[in-house]
XYZ file of C-alpha atoms in Angstrom:
311
model
C 0.050 0.438 0.231
C 2.675 2.484 0.923
C 4.476 1.692 -2.530
C 1.261 2.252 -4.421
C 0.738 5.799 -2.247
C 4.158 6.664 -3.062
C 3.774 5.588 -6.734
C 0.537 7.807 -7.223
C 2.158 11.112 -5.694
C 5.056 10.871 -7.655
C 2.887 11.110 -10.634
C 0.674 13.407 -9.514
C 3.994 15.597 -8.723
C 6.267 15.148 -11.877
C 6.653 18.193 -13.871
C 5.950 18.455 -17.369
C 9.262 18.156 -19.279
C 8.404 20.714 -22.337
C 7.070 23.322 -20.094
C 9.960 23.136 -18.260
C 12.040 23.839 -21.137
C 10.182 26.766 -22.676
C 11.462 29.838 -22.131
C 9.486 32.642 -20.499
C 6.690 34.435 -22.543
C 6.984 37.821 -23.619
C 4.010 39.997 -23.131
C 2.252 40.809 -26.474
C 2.999 44.175 -28.109
C -0.894 45.515 -27.028
C -0.106 45.204 -23.227
C 2.846 47.498 -23.391
C 4.096 51.277 -24.486
C 5.882 51.179 -27.469
C 7.984 53.910 -29.355
C 9.296 53.658 -32.548
C 11.225 55.957 -35.392
C 10.128 55.848 -39.062
C 11.843 57.042 -42.059
C 9.592 57.853 -44.996
C 9.113 59.943 -48.146
C 6.260 61.600 -49.779
C 4.554 64.186 -52.248
C 2.372 67.547 -50.798
C 0.448 69.541 -53.536
C -1.502 72.585 -52.734
C -3.330 74.948 -55.516
C -2.642 79.051 -55.098
C -3.323 81.997 -57.468
C -1.961 85.315 -57.858
C -1.877 88.988 -59.764
C 0.490 90.975 -61.088
C -0.010 94.843 -61.933
C 2.429 97.330 -63.424
C 1.773 101.014 -63.425
C 2.336 103.269 -66.565
C 5.692 104.928 -67.552
C 6.360 108.265 -65.815
C 6.168 110.566 -68.740
C 8.936 112.333 -67.530
C 11.964 110.108 -67.197
C 13.649 109.035 -70.150
C 12.561 107.930 -73.039
C 12.236 108.671 -76.895
C 9.282 110.143 -78.476
C 7.345 108.025 -81.118
C 8.551 110.201 -83.754
C 10.598 107.630 -85.587
C 9.467 104.373 -86.624
C 12.038 102.276 -84.200
C 10.762 103.920 -80.855
C 8.863 102.848 -78.042
C 5.075 103.648 -77.852
C 3.652 101.293 -75.193
C 3.062 103.209 -72.209
C 2.326 100.335 -70.017
C 5.717 98.859 -67.593
C 4.187 95.311 -68.570
C 0.702 93.912 -69.348
C -1.496 92.749 -65.843
C -1.859 89.075 -65.676
C -3.376 86.905 -63.025
C -3.078 82.852 -63.075
C -2.726 79.751 -61.009
C -0.974 76.570 -60.479
C -0.098 74.076 -57.823
C 2.532 73.990 -54.979
C 4.217 70.220 -55.278
C 7.055 69.417 -53.529
C 8.952 65.994 -52.503
C 9.186 65.409 -48.811
C 10.991 63.603 -46.837
C 11.853 63.095 -43.192
C 11.637 60.917 -39.446
C 8.347 60.711 -37.909
C 9.186 59.914 -33.436
C 6.075 57.710 -32.539
C 5.197 56.739 -28.946
C 1.804 54.588 -28.589
C 0.123 53.403 -25.618
C -1.157 50.162 -24.609
C -3.983 48.889 -25.618
C -6.946 51.041 -23.736
C -9.385 47.969 -23.911
C -9.969 44.440 -25.273
C -11.897 43.538 -28.254
C -13.091 46.375 -30.774
C -9.867 46.820 -32.750
C -7.556 46.895 -29.349
C -7.688 51.073 -29.241
C -4.633 52.735 -28.748
C -3.520 56.182 -28.364
C -0.376 57.135 -30.502
C 1.485 60.771 -30.713
C 4.264 61.886 -33.156
C 6.651 64.343 -33.953
C 7.943 64.871 -37.545
C 10.160 66.686 -38.677
C 10.498 67.245 -42.400
C 12.777 68.419 -44.893
C 10.915 69.540 -48.413
C 12.210 70.044 -51.962
C 10.511 71.463 -54.568
C 10.555 74.067 -57.469
C 10.075 77.153 -57.631
C 6.836 77.716 -59.357
C 5.506 80.821 -61.256
C 1.885 81.191 -60.488
C 1.397 84.201 -62.768
C 3.078 86.569 -65.281
C 4.454 86.997 -69.109
C 7.210 87.259 -70.142
C 10.557 85.798 -68.375
C 12.203 88.202 -66.264
C 15.596 88.265 -65.649
C 19.140 89.232 -66.869
C 18.298 91.632 -69.662
C 20.887 91.387 -72.313
C 20.515 92.344 -75.829
C 20.433 89.472 -78.476
C 22.727 89.301 -80.763
C 22.559 91.205 -83.870
C 23.501 90.624 -87.417
C 26.958 92.172 -88.815
C 25.776 94.633 -91.139
C 22.951 96.035 -88.369
C 23.519 99.608 -88.148
C 20.826 99.619 -84.907
C 18.817 97.602 -81.976
C 15.736 98.195 -80.348
C 14.526 97.773 -76.926
C 12.806 94.444 -77.964
C 16.224 92.869 -78.530
C 16.904 92.663 -74.989
C 15.797 89.355 -73.483
C 14.617 88.926 -69.452
C 11.793 91.038 -69.758
C 8.280 90.394 -68.552
C 6.314 90.126 -64.647
C 6.179 87.048 -62.614
C 4.851 86.133 -59.398
C 6.966 82.837 -57.776
C 6.550 80.944 -54.572
C 8.162 78.415 -53.064
C 8.421 76.391 -49.704
C 10.779 76.547 -47.262
C 12.995 73.108 -46.552
C 11.887 72.657 -43.597
C 8.196 71.826 -42.215
C 7.180 70.279 -38.762
C 4.608 68.058 -38.454
C 3.095 66.810 -35.546
C 0.137 64.236 -34.641
C -2.066 62.534 -32.402
C -4.551 59.874 -32.684
C -5.807 56.374 -31.860
C -4.474 53.001 -33.783
C -6.833 50.258 -33.942
C -4.921 46.763 -34.560
C -6.877 43.856 -36.471
C -4.648 40.432 -36.811
C -5.602 38.283 -39.988
C -3.914 35.087 -39.900
C -0.512 35.529 -39.006
C -0.326 39.423 -40.549
C -0.767 42.410 -37.771
C -2.193 45.581 -39.393
C -2.550 48.870 -37.177
C -5.405 51.077 -38.456
C -4.350 54.788 -37.354
C -6.601 57.651 -38.096
C -5.845 60.952 -36.373
C -5.466 64.772 -36.036
C -3.086 66.368 -38.056
C -0.976 70.216 -37.218
C 1.876 71.677 -39.808
C 3.798 74.468 -39.626
C 5.116 75.807 -43.159
C 7.260 78.923 -44.340
C 6.439 79.536 -47.532
C 8.574 82.315 -49.564
C 7.105 84.280 -52.858
C 8.946 87.221 -55.028
C 7.555 89.467 -57.399
C 9.542 90.437 -60.312
C 8.357 93.083 -63.298
C 11.569 93.673 -65.727
C 11.384 96.196 -68.820
C 13.941 97.968 -71.056
C 12.519 101.494 -71.996
C 14.714 103.102 -74.928
C 15.933 106.730 -74.650
C 17.430 107.512 -77.952
C 15.579 107.725 -81.060
C 18.069 105.627 -82.849
C 19.677 103.301 -80.389
C 23.321 101.543 -81.488
C 23.820 98.555 -81.100
C 25.389 97.069 -77.780
C 24.378 100.493 -76.324
C 23.117 100.250 -73.095
C 23.313 104.574 -72.727
C 20.568 104.481 -75.783
C 18.233 102.640 -73.102
C 16.900 102.646 -69.738
C 16.077 99.355 -67.828
C 13.297 99.202 -65.295
C 13.962 96.428 -62.605
C 11.274 96.036 -60.337
C 11.641 93.623 -57.139
C 10.345 92.159 -53.787
C 9.404 89.299 -51.861
C 8.312 88.216 -48.711
C 8.193 84.932 -46.530
C 5.104 83.813 -44.332
C 4.703 81.181 -41.634
C 1.465 79.504 -42.303
C -0.396 76.547 -40.075
C -2.516 74.386 -40.782
C -4.846 71.167 -39.147
C -6.671 68.015 -40.670
C -7.263 64.787 -40.820
C -5.068 61.815 -41.471
C -4.855 58.336 -41.542
C -2.139 55.376 -42.112
C -2.009 51.910 -42.512
C 0.969 49.966 -40.812
C 1.366 46.092 -41.458
C 3.898 44.018 -39.541
C 6.989 42.879 -40.956
C 10.300 41.010 -39.891
C 12.109 41.382 -36.702
C 15.483 43.440 -36.537
C 17.014 42.839 -33.122
C 14.633 43.683 -30.557
C 12.512 45.995 -33.628
C 9.730 44.903 -35.194
C 10.025 46.159 -39.011
C 6.387 47.837 -40.034
C 6.136 49.642 -43.358
C 3.333 52.004 -43.391
C 1.505 54.390 -46.060
C -1.055 57.501 -44.944
C -2.201 60.320 -46.604
C -2.893 64.053 -44.699
C -5.097 66.892 -45.943
C -4.367 70.367 -43.584
C -6.903 73.236 -43.495
C -4.873 76.256 -42.963
C -6.559 79.233 -41.162
C -5.582 82.497 -40.482
C -4.125 85.150 -43.049
C -3.209 83.438 -46.525
C -2.320 86.628 -48.752
C 0.698 88.051 -49.745
C 0.566 91.601 -50.986
C 4.112 92.681 -52.669
C 5.166 96.060 -54.371
C 7.856 98.080 -55.672
C 8.705 101.517 -56.431
C 11.673 102.669 -58.752
C 12.659 106.535 -58.538
C 10.335 107.765 -61.426
C 7.580 106.137 -59.074
C 7.036 103.466 -61.226
C 5.876 100.860 -59.201
C 4.707 97.089 -59.624
C 1.468 95.136 -57.592
C 1.723 91.612 -56.874
C -0.828 89.557 -54.922
C -0.150 85.813 -54.020
C -3.056 83.819 -52.361
C -2.615 79.728 -51.696
C -5.294 77.338 -51.092
C -6.876 76.733 -47.706
C -6.615 72.787 -48.642
C -3.119 70.481 -48.802
C -2.825 67.279 -49.476
C 0.309 65.105 -48.797
C 1.238 61.480 -48.757
C 3.796 59.606 -47.770
C 5.476 55.877 -47.508
C 7.578 54.288 -45.396
C 8.775 52.054 -42.891
C 8.641 52.523 -39.306
C 10.926 50.696 -36.677
C 8.443 49.434 -33.290
C 10.389 49.016 -30.565
C 9.498 45.934 -29.486
C 11.810 43.367 -27.531
C 10.868 39.132 -27.200
């Protein structure tokens, strides 16, 4: 009887070999705070419109009188213009994020997250409106036997309103992440509210060559008067709007989970969006430019996030 009792006791307390050798289980990442850093690139687009107006030539300023065929007769510095174009830029940067543990179980296991994204933005300076191509005013090549020139022979005349975003943009966002598991694939859907701060530089240009001598000679600058009007300004803009990122967990790299993501943000810019510029020369000849960007800006981005998730 004693032998039988010890046998029963030993059987009841014999540990499972498989459980003894198994390593301790790491907590599910849903139950821990997860910091991460992301690297991404994308594009942004926003419409803008502008107008350019110039005054008449000052009658008392040096100019020839229209008594010869080759004399100036146009009294306006440049024709007025208005137009619109899209401001586009390529963007890339970092996204530093902190995500909380899940607030409740089920219903997508909602978690709060916040992120700060310093962005480098690079795009071409866009011409929103204008006529001609204002730049260095250089007299064109003339035939060898040419005896005289006129103001139209000079390149670099016209008017323009130009705009370009500054290289540094700041984005900050906060939202709720919902986690869904498809078989062995974990997906996070992350709606958010996004804030952006951006600086935009606007430049107005107006160039005109005015003929002074009635019979000007080639390559003789003293026979012409050069009008060159310039003005520029930078304005800081603030926007707020919705965002949505979708993130998929991939392979592991040491203590990190590699998570590709894609997203889109829309920003509504508030406050005064107008930039008014003007310039006047010594003869009281002037130009006025007005720039206005659209209230909404759209961005799309694609990247990869390294999420701290040690086993």
